[in-house]
PDB file of C-alpha atoms in Angstrom:
ATOM      1  CA  MET H   1     138.097 120.254  79.451  1.00 78.00           C
ATOM      2  CA  VAL H   2     137.842 124.119  80.630  1.00 80.00           C
ATOM      3  CA  MET H   3     133.640 123.312  79.996  1.00 81.00           C
ATOM      4  CA  GLU H   4     133.892 119.829  82.424  1.00 84.00           C
ATOM      5  CA  ALA H   5     136.052 121.358  85.286  1.00 83.00           C
ATOM      6  CA  PHE H   6     133.369 124.898  85.789  1.00 80.00           C
ATOM      7  CA  GLN H   7     131.547 121.685  85.873  1.00 78.00           C
ATOM      8  CA  SER H   8     132.646 119.962  88.239  1.00 78.00           C
ATOM      9  CA  SER H   9     133.379 123.106  90.312  1.00 79.00           C
ATOM     10  CA  LEU H  10     129.648 123.824  90.284  1.00 73.00           C
ATOM     11  CA  ARG H  11     128.469 120.431  91.342  1.00 70.00           C
ATOM     12  CA  ASP H  12     130.893 120.936  93.972  1.00 71.00           C
ATOM     13  CA  ALA H  13     130.250 124.320  94.886  1.00 69.00           C
ATOM     14  CA  LEU H  14     126.399 123.644  94.996  1.00 68.00           C
ATOM     15  CA  GLY H  15     126.440 120.213  97.137  1.00 69.00           C
ATOM     16  CA  ILE H  16     124.732 118.448  94.163  1.00 70.00           C
ATOM     17  CA  ARG H  17     126.409 115.283  94.987  1.00 73.00           C
ATOM     18  CA  ASP H  18     126.061 115.321  98.978  1.00 76.00           C
ATOM     19  CA  SER H  19     122.430 116.433  98.557  1.00 77.00           C
ATOM     20  CA  LEU H  20     121.629 113.426  96.154  1.00 80.00           C
ATOM     21  CA  GLU H  21     123.288 111.251  98.383  1.00 84.00           C
ATOM     22  CA  ASN H  22     121.174 112.555 101.663  1.00 86.00           C
ATOM     23  CA  SER H  23     117.835 112.458  99.241  1.00 88.00           C
ATOM     24  CA  ALA H  24     118.779 108.882  98.878  1.00 90.00           C
ATOM     25  CA  ARG H  25     119.395 108.305 102.502  1.00 92.00           C
ATOM     26  CA  MET H  26     116.292 109.623 103.618  1.00 93.00           C
ATOM     27  CA  VAL H  27     114.218 107.796 101.129  1.00 93.00           C
ATOM     28  CA  GLU H  28     115.756 104.657 102.244  1.00 93.00           C
ATOM     29  CA  ARG H  29     114.815 105.010 105.695  1.00 94.00           C
ATOM     30  CA  LEU H  30     111.463 106.181 104.538  1.00 93.00           C
ATOM     31  CA  THR H  31     111.348 102.698 103.051  1.00 93.00           C
ATOM     32  CA  SER H  32     111.950 101.161 106.351  1.00 93.00           C
ATOM     33  CA  VAL H  33     109.690 102.979 108.217  1.00 93.00           C
ATOM     34  CA  ILE H  34     107.110 102.499 105.582  1.00 94.00           C
ATOM     35  CA  SER H  35     107.487  98.755 105.318  1.00 93.00           C
ATOM     36  CA  ALA H  36     107.568  98.035 109.664  1.00 93.00           C
ATOM     37  CA  ARG H  37     104.714 100.084 109.839  1.00 93.00           C
ATOM     38  CA  SER H  38     102.879  97.903 107.513  1.00 93.00           C
ATOM     39  CA  ALA H  39     104.242  94.784 108.939  1.00 92.00           C
ATOM     40  CA  ALA H  40     103.026  96.182 112.230  1.00 91.00           C
ATOM     41  CA  LEU H  41      99.648  96.578 110.644  1.00 92.00           C
ATOM     42  CA  ASP H  42      99.178  93.746 109.040  1.00 92.00           C
ATOM     43  CA  ALA H  43     100.208  91.872 111.960  1.00 92.00           C
ATOM     44  CA  GLU H  44      97.555  93.600 113.716  1.00 90.00           C
ATOM     45  CA  LEU H  45      94.720  93.131 110.509  1.00 90.00           C
ATOM     46  CA  ALA H  46      95.653  89.654 111.332  1.00 91.00           C
ATOM     47  CA  GLU H  47      94.671  89.326 115.017  1.00 90.00           C
ATOM     48  CA  ARG H  48      92.048  90.894 114.939  1.00 88.00           C
ATOM     49  CA  ASP H  49      90.960  88.432 112.205  1.00 90.00           C
ATOM     50  CA  ASP H  50      91.921  85.450 113.979  1.00 91.00           C
ATOM     51  CA  ARG H  51      90.024  86.702 117.106  1.00 89.00           C
ATOM     52  CA  ARG H  52      86.901  87.329 115.058  1.00 89.00           C
ATOM     53  CA  ASP H  53      86.887  83.752 113.441  1.00 92.00           C
ATOM     54  CA  ARG H  54      86.908  82.069 117.042  1.00 90.00           C
ATOM     55  CA  THR H  55      84.449  83.856 118.149  1.00 89.00           C
ATOM     56  CA  VAL H  56      82.397  83.234 115.458  1.00 89.00           C
ATOM     57  CA  SER H  57      82.868  79.714 115.556  1.00 91.00           C
ATOM     58  CA  GLY H  58      82.778  79.896 119.184  1.00 88.00           C
ATOM     59  CA  LEU H  59      78.829  81.010 118.754  1.00 88.00           C
ATOM     60  CA  VAL H  60      78.232  78.504 116.224  1.00 89.00           C
ATOM     61  CA  ALA H  61      79.504  75.744 118.587  1.00 88.00           C
ATOM     62  CA  ALA H  62      77.183  77.537 121.269  1.00 86.00           C
ATOM     63  CA  ALA H  63      73.862  77.010 119.337  1.00 84.00           C
ATOM     64  CA  THR H  64      74.712  73.955 117.447  1.00 86.00           C
ATOM     65  CA  LEU H  65      75.026  73.122 121.649  1.00 82.00           C
ATOM     66  CA  ILE H  66      71.836  75.061 122.790  1.00 82.00           C
ATOM     67  CA  ALA H  67      69.532  73.840 119.324  1.00 82.00           C
ATOM     68  CA  LEU H  68      70.281  69.922 119.570  1.00 79.00           C
ATOM     69  CA  PRO H  69      68.308  68.984 122.590  1.00 73.00           C
ATOM     70  CA  PRO H  70      65.234  70.694 121.767  1.00 77.00           C
ATOM     71  CA  THR H  71      65.347  69.521 117.606  1.00 80.00           C
ATOM     72  CA  LEU H  72      65.435  65.604 118.862  1.00 70.00           C
ATOM     73  CA  LEU H  73      62.948  65.953 121.847  1.00 69.00           C
ATOM     74  CA  LEU H  74      60.850  67.878 118.657  1.00 75.00           C
ATOM     75  CA  ALA H  75      61.454  65.516 116.000  1.00 72.00           C
ATOM     76  CA  PHE H  76      61.197  61.967 119.197  1.00 63.00           C
ATOM     77  CA  PHE H  77      57.775  63.811 120.744  1.00 62.00           C
ATOM     78  CA  GLY H  78      56.543  65.075 117.013  1.00 70.00           C
ATOM     79  CA  VAL H  79      56.512  61.437 115.063  1.00 62.00           C
ATOM     80  CA  ASN H  80      55.099  59.800 118.320  1.00 57.00           C
ATOM     81  CA  GLY H  81      52.625  62.200 119.215  1.00 59.00           C
ATOM     82  CA  THR H  82      48.765  61.124 119.488  1.00 61.00           C
ATOM     83  CA  ASN H  83      47.534  63.693 120.753  1.00 56.00           C
ATOM     84  CA  VAL H  84      47.278  66.540 117.969  1.00 57.00           C
ATOM     85  CA  ASP H  85      43.865  68.992 117.710  1.00 64.00           C
ATOM     86  CA  ASP H  86      42.943  69.343 114.637  1.00 68.00           C
ATOM     87  CA  HIS H  87      41.479  72.806 114.864  1.00 75.00           C
ATOM     88  CA  ARG H  88      44.786  74.259 116.593  1.00 72.00           C
ATOM     89  CA  SER H  89      47.879  75.585 114.248  1.00 72.00           C
ATOM     90  CA  ILE H  90      50.989  74.860 116.093  1.00 68.00           C
ATOM     91  CA  LEU H  91      51.731  78.890 114.704  1.00 72.00           C
ATOM     92  CA  ASP H  92      48.960  80.196 117.237  1.00 73.00           C
ATOM     93  CA  LEU H  93      51.287  82.402 119.512  1.00 76.00           C
ATOM     94  CA  ARG H  94      47.832  82.552 122.047  1.00 78.00           C
ATOM     95  CA  ALA H  95      48.071  79.419 122.892  1.00 72.00           C
ATOM     96  CA  TYR H  96      52.040  78.188 122.330  1.00 70.00           C
ATOM     97  CA  GLY H  97      53.251  82.068 123.062  1.00 75.00           C
ATOM     98  CA  PRO H  98      55.081  81.400 126.270  1.00 77.00           C
ATOM     99  CA  ALA H  99      56.509  78.403 124.693  1.00 72.00           C
ATOM    100  CA  TYR H 100      57.757  80.033 121.622  1.00 75.00           C
ATOM    101  CA  ALA H 101      59.590  82.700 123.675  1.00 79.00           C
ATOM    102  CA  LEU H 102      61.111  80.115 125.842  1.00 77.00           C
ATOM    103  CA  ALA H 103      62.399  78.614 123.259  1.00 75.00           C
ATOM    104  CA  TRP H 104      63.617  81.351 121.606  1.00 80.00           C
ATOM    105  CA  LEU H 105      65.393  82.859 124.775  1.00 84.00           C
ATOM    106  CA  PRO H 106      68.454  81.059 124.782  1.00 82.00           C
ATOM    107  CA  PHE H 107      69.019  81.984 120.597  1.00 81.00           C
ATOM    108  CA  VAL H 108      68.225  85.545 121.872  1.00 85.00           C
ATOM    109  CA  ILE H 109      70.813  85.507 124.566  1.00 88.00           C
ATOM    110  CA  LEU H 110      73.486  84.408 122.604  1.00 84.00           C
ATOM    111  CA  VAL H 111      73.310  86.498 119.320  1.00 84.00           C
ATOM    112  CA  LEU H 112      73.343  89.229 122.041  1.00 90.00           C
ATOM    113  CA  ILE H 113      76.716  87.862 123.484  1.00 89.00           C
ATOM    114  CA  GLY H 114      77.657  87.574 120.001  1.00 84.00           C
ATOM    115  CA  TYR H 115      77.254  91.371 119.190  1.00 88.00           C
ATOM    116  CA  VAL H 116      78.828  92.247 122.357  1.00 90.00           C
ATOM    117  CA  LEU H 117      81.455  90.196 121.421  1.00 85.00           C
ATOM    118  CA  LEU H 118      82.285  91.355 118.397  1.00 83.00           C
ATOM    119  CA  ARG H 119      81.931  95.120 119.171  1.00 86.00           C
ATOM    120  CA  ARG H 120      84.387  94.290 121.839  1.00 85.00           C
ATOM    121  CA  ILE H 121      87.066  92.729 119.339  1.00 78.00           C
ATOM    122  CA  SER H 122      86.237  95.971 116.718  1.00 76.00           C
ATOM    123  CA  THR H 123      86.314  98.641 119.252  1.00 77.00           C
ATOM    124  CA  ARG H 124      89.356  97.247 120.793  1.00 70.00           C
ATOM    125  CA  SER H 125      91.055  97.141 117.312  1.00 64.00           C
ATOM    126  CA  SER H 126      90.154 100.566 115.557  1.00 60.00           C
ATOM    127  CA  SER H 127      93.129 102.176 115.742  1.00 58.00           C
ATOM    128  CA  LEU H 128      95.441  99.451 114.762  1.00 54.00           C
ATOM    129  CA  LEU H 129      98.518 101.931 115.086  1.00 50.00           C
ATOM    130  CA  PRO H 130      99.829 103.970 117.614  1.00 56.00           C
ATOM    131  CA  ALA H 131      99.404 107.634 117.294  1.00 57.00           C
ATOM    132  CA  PRO H 132     102.526 109.146 115.876  1.00 56.00           C
ATOM    133  CA  ASP H 133     105.002 111.122 118.054  1.00 58.00           C
ATOM    134  CA  ASP H 134     105.572 114.181 117.268  1.00 54.00           C
ATOM    135  CA  ASP H 135     109.327 113.648 119.161  1.00 56.00           C
ATOM    136  CA  ALA H 136     109.898 109.711 117.179  1.00 55.00           C
ATOM    137  CA  LEU H 137     112.356 110.298 114.290  1.00 55.00           C
ATOM    138  CA  PRO H 138     114.097 113.828 114.624  1.00 57.00           C
ATOM    139  CA  VAL H 139     114.233 115.984 111.356  1.00 56.00           C
ATOM    140  CA  PRO H 140     117.841 116.655 109.988  1.00 58.00           C
ATOM    141  CA  PRO H 141     117.980 120.761 109.479  1.00 61.00           C
ATOM    142  CA  PRO H 142     118.173 121.575 105.594  1.00 61.00           C
ATOM    143  CA  ARG H 143     121.268 121.983 104.345  1.00 59.00           C
ATOM    144  CA  SER H 144     122.805 125.180 102.569  1.00 60.00           C
ATOM    145  CA  PRO H 145     124.079 125.615  99.034  1.00 55.00           C
ATOM    146  CA  SER H 146     127.763 124.736 100.040  1.00 54.00           C
ATOM    147  CA  GLY H 147     126.335 121.213 101.128  1.00 49.00           C
ATOM    148  CA  SER H 148     127.314 121.736 104.675  1.00 50.00           C
ATOM    149  CA  ARG H 149     124.963 121.776 107.621  1.00 49.00           C
ATOM    150  CA  ARG H 150     123.689 124.916 108.583  1.00 47.00           C
ATOM    151  CA  PRO H 151     123.887 125.547 112.645  1.00 46.00           C
TER     152      PRO H 151
END
């Protein structure tokens, strides 16, 4: 009985119970801050992925719209072409270089536009969370061994 009384008074004198309660509150606060930051980061990542997916889908749609008319025209004239030169290859760039350049120009422009848009999305969301403020969360002063706060 004397030993229990001594241990109880020793715990009270050292403020172990108060320190444990204070530590538990700090852990709860830290957990809530981490959860809030994690939720904000997940939301930013989801928004960035949605923007990137919309950009890629738009680029694919634009490429399809650009490629469809020439494809249909080439198919029509290729099937119905009667004036084919047997001595000249379709891959002869000296003869057909300007036509190839003209045919590839819209696709090159589309790829450049897509690259610029995707770079803008990735640089805009490179820092997903704001820089931490030094004054954001006040840190309480350490407790004295008796359990009361220091002045």
